mmCIF file of C-alpha atoms in Angstrom:
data_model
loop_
_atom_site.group_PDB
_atom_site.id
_atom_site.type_symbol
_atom_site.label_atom_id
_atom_site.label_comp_id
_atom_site.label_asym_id
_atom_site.label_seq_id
_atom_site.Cartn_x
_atom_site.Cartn_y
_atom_site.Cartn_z
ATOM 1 C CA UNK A 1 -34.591 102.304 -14.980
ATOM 2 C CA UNK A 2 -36.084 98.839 -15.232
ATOM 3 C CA UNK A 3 -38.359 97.717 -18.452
ATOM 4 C CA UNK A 4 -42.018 97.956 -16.825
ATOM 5 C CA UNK A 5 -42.901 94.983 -18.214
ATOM 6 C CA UNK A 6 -40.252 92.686 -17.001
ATOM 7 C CA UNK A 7 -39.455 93.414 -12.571
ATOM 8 C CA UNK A 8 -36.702 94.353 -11.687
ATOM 9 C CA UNK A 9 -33.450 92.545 -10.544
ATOM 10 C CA UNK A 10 -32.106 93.057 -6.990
ATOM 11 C CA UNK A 11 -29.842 92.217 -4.524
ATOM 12 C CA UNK A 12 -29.771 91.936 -0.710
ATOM 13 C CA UNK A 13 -26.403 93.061 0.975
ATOM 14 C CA UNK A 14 -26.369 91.284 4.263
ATOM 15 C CA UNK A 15 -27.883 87.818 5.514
ATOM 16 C CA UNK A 16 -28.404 88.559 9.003
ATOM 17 C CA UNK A 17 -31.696 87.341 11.341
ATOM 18 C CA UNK A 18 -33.848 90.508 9.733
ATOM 19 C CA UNK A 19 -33.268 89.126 6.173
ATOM 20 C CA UNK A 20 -33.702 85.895 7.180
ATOM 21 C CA UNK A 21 -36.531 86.572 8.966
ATOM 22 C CA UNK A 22 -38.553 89.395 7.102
ATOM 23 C CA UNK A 23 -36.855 90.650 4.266
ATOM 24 C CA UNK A 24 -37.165 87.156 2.216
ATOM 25 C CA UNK A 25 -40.583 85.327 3.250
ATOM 26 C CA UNK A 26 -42.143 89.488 2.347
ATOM 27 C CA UNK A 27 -40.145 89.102 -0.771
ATOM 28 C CA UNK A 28 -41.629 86.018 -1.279
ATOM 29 C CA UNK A 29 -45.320 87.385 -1.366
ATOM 30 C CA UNK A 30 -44.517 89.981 -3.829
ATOM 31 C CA UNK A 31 -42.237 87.691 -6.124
ATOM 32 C CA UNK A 32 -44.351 89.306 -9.375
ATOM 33 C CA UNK A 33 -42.868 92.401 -8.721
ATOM 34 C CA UNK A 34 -39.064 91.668 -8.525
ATOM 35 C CA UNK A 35 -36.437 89.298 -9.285
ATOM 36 C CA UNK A 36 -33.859 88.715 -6.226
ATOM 37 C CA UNK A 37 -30.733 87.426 -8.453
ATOM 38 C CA UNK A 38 -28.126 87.400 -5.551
ATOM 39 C CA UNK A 39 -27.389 87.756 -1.752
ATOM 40 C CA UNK A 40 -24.177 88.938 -0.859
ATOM 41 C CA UNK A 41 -22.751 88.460 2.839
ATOM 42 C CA UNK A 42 -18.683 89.180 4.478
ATOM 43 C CA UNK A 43 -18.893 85.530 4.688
ATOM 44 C CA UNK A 44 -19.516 82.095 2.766
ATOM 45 C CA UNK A 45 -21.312 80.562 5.238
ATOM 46 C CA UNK A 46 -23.636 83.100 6.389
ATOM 47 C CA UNK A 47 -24.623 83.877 2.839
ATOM 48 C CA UNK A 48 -25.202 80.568 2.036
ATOM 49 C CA UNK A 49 -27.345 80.197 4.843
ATOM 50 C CA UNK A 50 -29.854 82.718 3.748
ATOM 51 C CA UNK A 51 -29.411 81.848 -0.065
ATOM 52 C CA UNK A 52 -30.888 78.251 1.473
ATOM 53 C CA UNK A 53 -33.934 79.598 2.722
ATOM 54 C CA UNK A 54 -34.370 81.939 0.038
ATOM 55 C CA UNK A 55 -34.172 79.586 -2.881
ATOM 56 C CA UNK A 56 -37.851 77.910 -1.820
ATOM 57 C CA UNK A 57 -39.078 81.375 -3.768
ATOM 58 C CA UNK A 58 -36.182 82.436 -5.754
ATOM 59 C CA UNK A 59 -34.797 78.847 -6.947
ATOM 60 C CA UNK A 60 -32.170 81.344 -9.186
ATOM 61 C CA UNK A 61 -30.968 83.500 -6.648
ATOM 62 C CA UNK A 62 -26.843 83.726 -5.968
ATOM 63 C CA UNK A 63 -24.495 83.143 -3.664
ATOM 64 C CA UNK A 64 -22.219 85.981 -2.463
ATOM 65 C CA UNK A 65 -19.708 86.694 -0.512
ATOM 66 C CA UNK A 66 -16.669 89.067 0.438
ATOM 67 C CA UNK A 67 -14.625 91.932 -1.869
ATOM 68 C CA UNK A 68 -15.272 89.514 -5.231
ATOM 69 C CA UNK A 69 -18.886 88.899 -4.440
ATOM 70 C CA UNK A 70 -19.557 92.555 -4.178
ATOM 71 C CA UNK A 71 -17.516 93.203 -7.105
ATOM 72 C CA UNK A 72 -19.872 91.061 -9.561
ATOM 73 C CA UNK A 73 -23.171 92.637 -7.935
ATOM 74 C CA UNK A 74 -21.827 95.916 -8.636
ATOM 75 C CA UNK A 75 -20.413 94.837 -12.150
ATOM 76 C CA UNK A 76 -23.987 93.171 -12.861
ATOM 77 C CA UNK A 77 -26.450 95.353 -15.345
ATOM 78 C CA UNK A 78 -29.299 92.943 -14.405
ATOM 79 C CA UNK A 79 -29.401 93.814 -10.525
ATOM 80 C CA UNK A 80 -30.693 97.521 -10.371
ATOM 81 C CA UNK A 81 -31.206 97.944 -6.915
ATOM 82 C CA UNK A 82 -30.043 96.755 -3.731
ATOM 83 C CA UNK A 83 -31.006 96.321 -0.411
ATOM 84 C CA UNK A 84 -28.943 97.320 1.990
ATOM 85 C CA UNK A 85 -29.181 95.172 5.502
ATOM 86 C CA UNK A 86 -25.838 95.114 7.251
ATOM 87 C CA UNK A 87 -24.413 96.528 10.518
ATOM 88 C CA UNK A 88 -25.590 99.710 11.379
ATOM 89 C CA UNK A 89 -22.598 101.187 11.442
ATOM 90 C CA UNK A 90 -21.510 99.873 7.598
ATOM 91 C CA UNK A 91 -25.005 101.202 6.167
ATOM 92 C CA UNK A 92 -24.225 104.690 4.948
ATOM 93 C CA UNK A 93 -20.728 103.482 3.426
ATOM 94 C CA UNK A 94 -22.091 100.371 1.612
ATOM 95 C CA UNK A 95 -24.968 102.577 0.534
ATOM 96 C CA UNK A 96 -23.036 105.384 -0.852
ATOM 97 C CA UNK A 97 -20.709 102.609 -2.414
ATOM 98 C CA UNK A 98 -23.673 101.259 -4.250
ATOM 99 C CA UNK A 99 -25.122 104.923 -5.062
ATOM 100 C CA UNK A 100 -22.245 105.554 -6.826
ATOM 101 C CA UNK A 101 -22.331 102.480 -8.913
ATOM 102 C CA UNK A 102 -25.454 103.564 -10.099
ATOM 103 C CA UNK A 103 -27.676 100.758 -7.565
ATOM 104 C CA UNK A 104 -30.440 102.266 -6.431
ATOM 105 C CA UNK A 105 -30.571 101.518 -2.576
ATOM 106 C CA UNK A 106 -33.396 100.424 -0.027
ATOM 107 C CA UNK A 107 -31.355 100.990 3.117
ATOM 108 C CA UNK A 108 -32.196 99.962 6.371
ATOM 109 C CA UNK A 109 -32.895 101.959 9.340
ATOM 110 C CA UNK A 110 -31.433 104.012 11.002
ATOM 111 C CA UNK A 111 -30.150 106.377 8.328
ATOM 112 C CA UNK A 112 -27.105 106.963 9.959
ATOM 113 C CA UNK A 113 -25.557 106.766 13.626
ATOM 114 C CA UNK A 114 -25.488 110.605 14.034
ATOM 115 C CA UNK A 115 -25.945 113.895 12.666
ATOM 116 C CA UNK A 116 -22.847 114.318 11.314
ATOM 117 C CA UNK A 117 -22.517 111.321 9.730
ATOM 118 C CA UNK A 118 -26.345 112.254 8.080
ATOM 119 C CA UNK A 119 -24.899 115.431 6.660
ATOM 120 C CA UNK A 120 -21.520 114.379 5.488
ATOM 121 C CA UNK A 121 -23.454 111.569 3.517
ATOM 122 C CA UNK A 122 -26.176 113.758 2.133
ATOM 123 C CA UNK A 123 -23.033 115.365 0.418
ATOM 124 C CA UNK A 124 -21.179 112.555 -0.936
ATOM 125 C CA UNK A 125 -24.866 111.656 -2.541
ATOM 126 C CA UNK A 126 -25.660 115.177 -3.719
ATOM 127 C CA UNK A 127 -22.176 115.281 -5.368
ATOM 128 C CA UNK A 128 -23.282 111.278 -6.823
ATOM 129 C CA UNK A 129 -26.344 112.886 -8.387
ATOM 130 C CA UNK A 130 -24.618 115.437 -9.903
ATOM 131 C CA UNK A 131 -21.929 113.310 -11.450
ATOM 132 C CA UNK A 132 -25.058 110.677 -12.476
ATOM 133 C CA UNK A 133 -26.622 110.906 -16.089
ATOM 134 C CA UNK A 134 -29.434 109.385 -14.171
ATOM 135 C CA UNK A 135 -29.953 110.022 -10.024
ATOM 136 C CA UNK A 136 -30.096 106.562 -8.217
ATOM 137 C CA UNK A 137 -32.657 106.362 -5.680
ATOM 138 C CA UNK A 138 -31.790 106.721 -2.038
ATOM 139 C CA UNK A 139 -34.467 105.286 0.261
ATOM 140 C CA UNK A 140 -34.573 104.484 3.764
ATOM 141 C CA UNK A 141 -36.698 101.583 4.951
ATOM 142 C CA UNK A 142 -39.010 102.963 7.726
ATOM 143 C CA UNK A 143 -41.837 100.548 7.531
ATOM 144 C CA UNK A 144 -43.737 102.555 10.299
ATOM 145 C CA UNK A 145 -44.500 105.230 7.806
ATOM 146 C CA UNK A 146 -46.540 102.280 5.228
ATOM 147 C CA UNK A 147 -48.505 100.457 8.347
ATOM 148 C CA UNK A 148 -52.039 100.867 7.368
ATOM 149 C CA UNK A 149 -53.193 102.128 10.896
ATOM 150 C CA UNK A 150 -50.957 105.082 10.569
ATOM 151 C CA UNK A 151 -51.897 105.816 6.892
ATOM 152 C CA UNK A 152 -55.866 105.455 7.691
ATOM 153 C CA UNK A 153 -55.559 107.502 11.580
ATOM 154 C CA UNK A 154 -53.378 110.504 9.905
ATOM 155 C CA UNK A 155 -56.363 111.177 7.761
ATOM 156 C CA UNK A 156 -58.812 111.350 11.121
ATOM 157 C CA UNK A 157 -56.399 113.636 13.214
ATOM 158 C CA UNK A 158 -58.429 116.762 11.324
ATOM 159 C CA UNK A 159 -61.763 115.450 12.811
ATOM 160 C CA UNK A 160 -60.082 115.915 16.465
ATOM 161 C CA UNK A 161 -59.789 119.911 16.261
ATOM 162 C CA UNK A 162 -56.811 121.479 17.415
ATOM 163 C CA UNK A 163 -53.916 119.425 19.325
ATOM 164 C CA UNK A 164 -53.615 120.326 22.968
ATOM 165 C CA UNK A 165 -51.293 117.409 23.159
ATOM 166 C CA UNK A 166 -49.667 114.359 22.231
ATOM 167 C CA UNK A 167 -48.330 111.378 24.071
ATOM 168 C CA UNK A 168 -45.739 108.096 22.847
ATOM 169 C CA UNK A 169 -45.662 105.488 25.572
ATOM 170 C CA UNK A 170 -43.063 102.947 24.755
ATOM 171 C CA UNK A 171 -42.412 100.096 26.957
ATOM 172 C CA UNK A 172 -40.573 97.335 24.745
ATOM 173 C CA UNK A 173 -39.023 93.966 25.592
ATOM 174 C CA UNK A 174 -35.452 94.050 24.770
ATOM 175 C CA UNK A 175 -34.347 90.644 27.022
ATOM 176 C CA UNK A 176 -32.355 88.122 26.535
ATOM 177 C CA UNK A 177 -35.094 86.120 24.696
ATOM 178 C CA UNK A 178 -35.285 88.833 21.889
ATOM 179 C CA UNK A 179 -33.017 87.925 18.765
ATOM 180 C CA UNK A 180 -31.664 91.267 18.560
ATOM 181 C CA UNK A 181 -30.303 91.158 22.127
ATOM 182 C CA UNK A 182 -27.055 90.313 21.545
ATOM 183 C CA UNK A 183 -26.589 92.339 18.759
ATOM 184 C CA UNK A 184 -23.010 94.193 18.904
ATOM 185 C CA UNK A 185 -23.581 97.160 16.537
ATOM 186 C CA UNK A 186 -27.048 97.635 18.062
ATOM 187 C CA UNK A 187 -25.283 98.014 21.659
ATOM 188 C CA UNK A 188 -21.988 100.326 20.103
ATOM 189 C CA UNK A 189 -24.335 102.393 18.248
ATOM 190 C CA UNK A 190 -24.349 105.727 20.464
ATOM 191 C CA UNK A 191 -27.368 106.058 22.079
ATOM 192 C CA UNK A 192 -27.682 102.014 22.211
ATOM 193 C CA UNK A 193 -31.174 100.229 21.670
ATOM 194 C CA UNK A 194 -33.283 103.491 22.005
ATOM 195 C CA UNK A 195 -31.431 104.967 18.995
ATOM 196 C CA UNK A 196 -32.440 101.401 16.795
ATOM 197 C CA UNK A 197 -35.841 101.045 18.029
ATOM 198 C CA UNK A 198 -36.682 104.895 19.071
ATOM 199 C CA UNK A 199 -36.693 106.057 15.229
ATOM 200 C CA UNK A 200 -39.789 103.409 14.295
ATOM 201 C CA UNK A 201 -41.734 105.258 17.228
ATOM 202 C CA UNK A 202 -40.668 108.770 15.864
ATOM 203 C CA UNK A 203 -41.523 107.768 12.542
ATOM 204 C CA UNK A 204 -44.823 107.043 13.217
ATOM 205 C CA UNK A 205 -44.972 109.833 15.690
ATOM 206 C CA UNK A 206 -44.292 112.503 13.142
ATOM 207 C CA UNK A 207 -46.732 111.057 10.327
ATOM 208 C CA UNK A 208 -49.469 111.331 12.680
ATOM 209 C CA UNK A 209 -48.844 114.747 13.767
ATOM 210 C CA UNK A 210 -48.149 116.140 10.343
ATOM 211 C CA UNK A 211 -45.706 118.477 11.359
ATOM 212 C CA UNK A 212 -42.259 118.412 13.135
ATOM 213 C CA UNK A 213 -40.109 118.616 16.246
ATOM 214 C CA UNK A 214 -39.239 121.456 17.016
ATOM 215 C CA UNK A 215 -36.895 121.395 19.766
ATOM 216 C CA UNK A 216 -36.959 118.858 23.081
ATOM 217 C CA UNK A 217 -35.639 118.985 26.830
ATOM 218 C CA UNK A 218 -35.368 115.100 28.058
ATOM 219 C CA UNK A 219 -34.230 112.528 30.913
ATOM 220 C CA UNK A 220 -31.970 109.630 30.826
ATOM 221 C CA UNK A 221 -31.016 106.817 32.950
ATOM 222 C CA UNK A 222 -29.205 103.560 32.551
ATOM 223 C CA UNK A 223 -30.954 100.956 35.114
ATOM 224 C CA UNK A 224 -30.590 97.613 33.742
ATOM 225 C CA UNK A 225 -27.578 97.093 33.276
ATOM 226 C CA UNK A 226 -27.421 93.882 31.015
ATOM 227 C CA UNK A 227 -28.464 96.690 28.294
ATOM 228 C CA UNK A 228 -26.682 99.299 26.561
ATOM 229 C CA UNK A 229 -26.849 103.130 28.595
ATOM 230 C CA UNK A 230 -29.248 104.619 28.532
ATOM 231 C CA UNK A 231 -32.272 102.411 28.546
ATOM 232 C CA UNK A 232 -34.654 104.924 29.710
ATOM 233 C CA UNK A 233 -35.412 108.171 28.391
ATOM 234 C CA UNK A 234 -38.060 110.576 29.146
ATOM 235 C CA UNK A 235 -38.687 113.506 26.752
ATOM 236 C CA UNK A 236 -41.006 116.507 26.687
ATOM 237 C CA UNK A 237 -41.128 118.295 23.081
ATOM 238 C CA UNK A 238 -42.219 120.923 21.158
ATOM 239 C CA UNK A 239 -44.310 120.754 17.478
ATOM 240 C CA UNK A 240 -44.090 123.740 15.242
ATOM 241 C CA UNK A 241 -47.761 123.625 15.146
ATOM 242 C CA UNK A 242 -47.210 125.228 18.620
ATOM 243 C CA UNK A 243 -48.460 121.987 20.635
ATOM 244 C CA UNK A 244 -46.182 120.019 23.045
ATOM 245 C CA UNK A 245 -45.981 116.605 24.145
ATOM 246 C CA UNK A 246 -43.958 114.002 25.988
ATOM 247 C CA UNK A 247 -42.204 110.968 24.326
ATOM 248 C CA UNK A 248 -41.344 108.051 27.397
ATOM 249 C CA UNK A 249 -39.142 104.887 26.392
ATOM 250 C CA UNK A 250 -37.925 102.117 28.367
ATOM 251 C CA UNK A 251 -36.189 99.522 26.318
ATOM 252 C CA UNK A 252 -37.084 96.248 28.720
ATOM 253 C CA UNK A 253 -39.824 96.222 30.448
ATOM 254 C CA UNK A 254 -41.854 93.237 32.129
ATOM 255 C CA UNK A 255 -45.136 94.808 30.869
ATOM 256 C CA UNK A 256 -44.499 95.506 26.941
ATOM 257 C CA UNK A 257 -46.964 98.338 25.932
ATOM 258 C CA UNK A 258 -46.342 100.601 22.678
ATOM 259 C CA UNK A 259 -48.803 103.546 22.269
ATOM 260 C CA UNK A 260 -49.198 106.781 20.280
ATOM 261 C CA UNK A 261 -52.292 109.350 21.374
ATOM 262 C CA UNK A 262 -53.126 112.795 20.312
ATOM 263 C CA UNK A 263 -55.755 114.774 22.260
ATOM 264 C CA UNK A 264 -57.691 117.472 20.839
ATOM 265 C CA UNK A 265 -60.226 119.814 21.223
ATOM 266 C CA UNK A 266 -62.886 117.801 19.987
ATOM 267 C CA UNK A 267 -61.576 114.233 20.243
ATOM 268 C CA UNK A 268 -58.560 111.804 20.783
ATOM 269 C CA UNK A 269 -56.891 109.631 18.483
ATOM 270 C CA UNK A 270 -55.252 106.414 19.847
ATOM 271 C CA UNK A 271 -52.900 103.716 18.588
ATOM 272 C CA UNK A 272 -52.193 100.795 20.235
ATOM 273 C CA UNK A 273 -49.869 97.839 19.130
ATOM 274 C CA UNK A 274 -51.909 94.288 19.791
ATOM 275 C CA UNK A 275 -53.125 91.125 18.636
ATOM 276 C CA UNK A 276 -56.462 90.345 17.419
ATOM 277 C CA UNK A 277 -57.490 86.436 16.590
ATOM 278 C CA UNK A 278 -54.045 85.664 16.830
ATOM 279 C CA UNK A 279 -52.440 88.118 14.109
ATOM 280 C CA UNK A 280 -50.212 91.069 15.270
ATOM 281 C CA UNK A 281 -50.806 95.109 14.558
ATOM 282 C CA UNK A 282 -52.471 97.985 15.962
ATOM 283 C CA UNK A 283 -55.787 99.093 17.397
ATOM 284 C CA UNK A 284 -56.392 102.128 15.617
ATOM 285 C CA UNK A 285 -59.540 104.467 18.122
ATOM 286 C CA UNK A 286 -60.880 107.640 17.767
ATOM 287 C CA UNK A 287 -62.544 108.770 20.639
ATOM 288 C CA UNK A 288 -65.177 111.245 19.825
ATOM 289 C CA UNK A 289 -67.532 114.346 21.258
ATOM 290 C CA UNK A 290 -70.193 112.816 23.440
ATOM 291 C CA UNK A 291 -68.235 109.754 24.917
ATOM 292 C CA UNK A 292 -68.805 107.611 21.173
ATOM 293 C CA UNK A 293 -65.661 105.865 20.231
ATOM 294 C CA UNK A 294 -64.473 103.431 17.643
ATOM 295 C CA UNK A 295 -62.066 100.736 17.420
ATOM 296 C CA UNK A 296 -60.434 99.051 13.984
ATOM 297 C CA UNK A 297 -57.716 96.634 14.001
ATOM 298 C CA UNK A 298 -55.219 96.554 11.650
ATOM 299 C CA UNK A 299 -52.578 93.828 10.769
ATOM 300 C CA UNK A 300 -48.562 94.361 10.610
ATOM 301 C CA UNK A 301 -48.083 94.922 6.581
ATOM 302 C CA UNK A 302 -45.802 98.223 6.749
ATOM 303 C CA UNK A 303 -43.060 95.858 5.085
ATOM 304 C CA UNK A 304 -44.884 94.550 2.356
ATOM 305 C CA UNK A 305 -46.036 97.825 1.089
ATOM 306 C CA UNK A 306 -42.358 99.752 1.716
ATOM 307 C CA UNK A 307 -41.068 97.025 -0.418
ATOM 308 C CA UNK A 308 -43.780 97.370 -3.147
ATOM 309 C CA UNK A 309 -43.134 101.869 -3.233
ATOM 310 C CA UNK A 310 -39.716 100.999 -3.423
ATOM 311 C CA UNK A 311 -40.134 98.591 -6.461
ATOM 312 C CA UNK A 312 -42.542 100.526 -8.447
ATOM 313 C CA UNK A 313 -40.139 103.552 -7.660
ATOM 314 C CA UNK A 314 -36.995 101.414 -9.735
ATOM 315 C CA UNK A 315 -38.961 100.084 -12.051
ATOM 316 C CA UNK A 316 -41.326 103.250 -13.533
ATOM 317 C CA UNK A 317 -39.734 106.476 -14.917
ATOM 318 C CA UNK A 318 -42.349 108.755 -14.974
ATOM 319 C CA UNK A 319 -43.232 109.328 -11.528
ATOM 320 C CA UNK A 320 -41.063 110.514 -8.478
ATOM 321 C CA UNK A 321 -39.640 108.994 -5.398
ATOM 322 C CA UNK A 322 -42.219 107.715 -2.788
ATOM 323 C CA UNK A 323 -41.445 110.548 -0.122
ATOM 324 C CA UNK A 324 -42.004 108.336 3.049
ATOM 325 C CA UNK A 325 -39.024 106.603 1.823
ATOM 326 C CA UNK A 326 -36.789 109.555 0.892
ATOM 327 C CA UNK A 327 -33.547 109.267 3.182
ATOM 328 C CA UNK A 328 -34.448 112.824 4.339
ATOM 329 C CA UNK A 329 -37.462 111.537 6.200
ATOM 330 C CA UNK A 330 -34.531 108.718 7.936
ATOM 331 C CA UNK A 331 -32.892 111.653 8.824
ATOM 332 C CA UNK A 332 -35.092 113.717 10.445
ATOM 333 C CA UNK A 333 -36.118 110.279 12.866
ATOM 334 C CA UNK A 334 -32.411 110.268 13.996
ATOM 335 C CA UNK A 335 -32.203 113.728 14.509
ATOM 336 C CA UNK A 336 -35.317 113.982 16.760
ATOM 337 C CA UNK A 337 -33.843 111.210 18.948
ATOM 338 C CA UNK A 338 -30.077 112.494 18.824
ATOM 339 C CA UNK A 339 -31.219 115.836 20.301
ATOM 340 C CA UNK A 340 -33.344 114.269 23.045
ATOM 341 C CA UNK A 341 -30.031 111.892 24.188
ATOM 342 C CA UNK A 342 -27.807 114.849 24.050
ATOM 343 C CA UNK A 343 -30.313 116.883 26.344
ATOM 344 C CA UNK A 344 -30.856 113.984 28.751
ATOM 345 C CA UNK A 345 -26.728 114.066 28.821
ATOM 346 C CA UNK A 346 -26.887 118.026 29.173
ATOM 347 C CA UNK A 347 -29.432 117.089 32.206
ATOM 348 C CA UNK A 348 -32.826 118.094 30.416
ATOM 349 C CA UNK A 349 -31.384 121.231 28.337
ATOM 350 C CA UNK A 350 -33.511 122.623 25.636
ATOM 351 C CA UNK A 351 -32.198 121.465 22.555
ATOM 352 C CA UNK A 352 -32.704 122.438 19.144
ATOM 353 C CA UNK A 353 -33.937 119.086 16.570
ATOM 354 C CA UNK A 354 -31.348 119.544 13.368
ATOM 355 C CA UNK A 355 -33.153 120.658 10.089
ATOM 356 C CA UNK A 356 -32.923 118.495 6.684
#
């Protein structure tokens, strides 16, 4: 582990529009707290091109690229940790490579393509730990799990009373004017765009509940077909806690609308993505006995603070892993969303959600 008093030195493996985009400027806000030494991409130029922008905050930051680049991060004592931002379907074998160089990892979502892929690399990293005198940290970056308005409207669910149901309305804007559009691992990934974007909304779906999926029976279609099948899916599913609930995504839609709300005996909890006085987040109500309600609004940060757990995870030896970022948690997002495409493919067939 890192000296407490000095931060410690990472890497970012990739240089694509998210690390371009979010990854540096959030660095750049929390530059007390870590060193970013190098950035490593498969190519000169497109690690250069991020090393540009990032040197305005890390003027000592390095440029890397291909087999030799990744050699020397791996070979470097000073870089601890890494984050891991490339294709989705290189994450879980660049991770694992790291791992076992003894990097701890921040890996980006999804934690893997599939179930089996989950399982046979929760086994290459148990057998990693084992070999390890000390275990690197594996954590997935769900950012949905550290947005304030999910942390604060968790702790109200209790003052609702017993679930009688919940609801996730997604209606996102996957066009061609997105960035991620044109992505080609995003539209090869099986199960396409709702597989990327569908684990944020399960994330935050199972943090508010407090409890898991049980098992789901769903509908899918492919309409537009400029997008990656399916694009719509329709699920109804089942929480151990004995309540049920339906979970509705279309990828494009002309009327963007993101929404999470859990109805209970005594009240209803809402959450609403929005902008207020020009910054972006969620409006976070809790409707209450006697028609009262109230509204807070609460500003995108969920990257920030994922960044800062992860830091003060590789740089302090006496306490454990932040759990929201544990790649178990990853997991059990992709397996929620992997049974509800295989049952919209078995046309709406009860399946079982894989346990981690």
């Amino acid at each position: 582990m890192a000296n407490r008093s000095s931060p410690p030195g990472i890497a970012i493996l990739g240089a694509g529009i998210f690390v371009k985009t979010q990854y540096i400027p959030r660095l750049a806000e929390i530059s007390d707290l870590v060193v970013l030494k190098a950035i490593w991409s498969r190519t000169e130029e497109s690690a250069r091109g991020a090393v540009e922008i990032a040197r305005k905050h890390f003027p000592e930051v390095k440029c890397k690229w291909g087999d030799e680049g990744l050699n020397e991060i791996i070979q470097d004592s000073s870089i601890v940790g890494v984050a891991v931002v490339v294709a989705g379907h290189s994450q879980v074998e660049m991770s694992l490579r790291m791992l076992k160089a003894g990097k701890h990892v921040l890996q980006e979502k999804p934690a893997a393509a599939s179930i089996s892929e989950i399982e046979t690399a929760m086994s290459s990293y148990k057998n990693i730990s084992a070999d390890s005198t000390r275990c690197p940290i594996w954590a997935v970056a769900e950012n949905y799990r550290f947005e304030p308005a999910f942390v604060e409207l968790k702790k109200l669910i209790g003052e609702i009373g017993d679930m009688m149901n919940v609801q996730l309305i997604i209606e996102g804007s996957m066009n061609s004017s997105n960035p991620y559009f044109s992505s080609s691992w995003r539209r090869n990934l099986g199960g396409g765009f709702i597989l990327d974007m569908g684990v944020h909304y399960i994330a935050g779906l199972r943090m508010l509940v407090g409890c898991e999926i049980t098992s789901v029976s769903a509908t899918t279609s492919h309409v537009d077909k400029t997008l990656p099948a399916p694009d719509n899916i329709t699920s109804n599913f089942q929480l151990e806690n004995g309540c049920s609930g339906v979970f509705v995504m279309v990828v494009s839609s002309r009327s963007p609308k993101i929404l999470w709300r859990v109805v209970g005996l005594k009240g209803t909890v809402q959450l609403e993505r929005g902008v207020q006085d020009g910054r972006h987040g969620y409006m976070a109500t809790v409707y209450e006995e006697g028609g009262t309600s109230r509204t807070i609004f609460y500003p995108f940060c969920g990257v920030t603070e994922e960044l800062k757990a992860f830091f003060n995870d590789i740089s302090e030896t006496s306490k454990e892993q932040e759990p929201r970022l544990s790649y178990v948690e990853g997991a059990r997002d992709v397996a929620v969303l992997e049974a509800m495409l295989e049952s919209g493919a078995r046309n709406r067939a009860v399946v079982p959600v894989a346990k981690f």
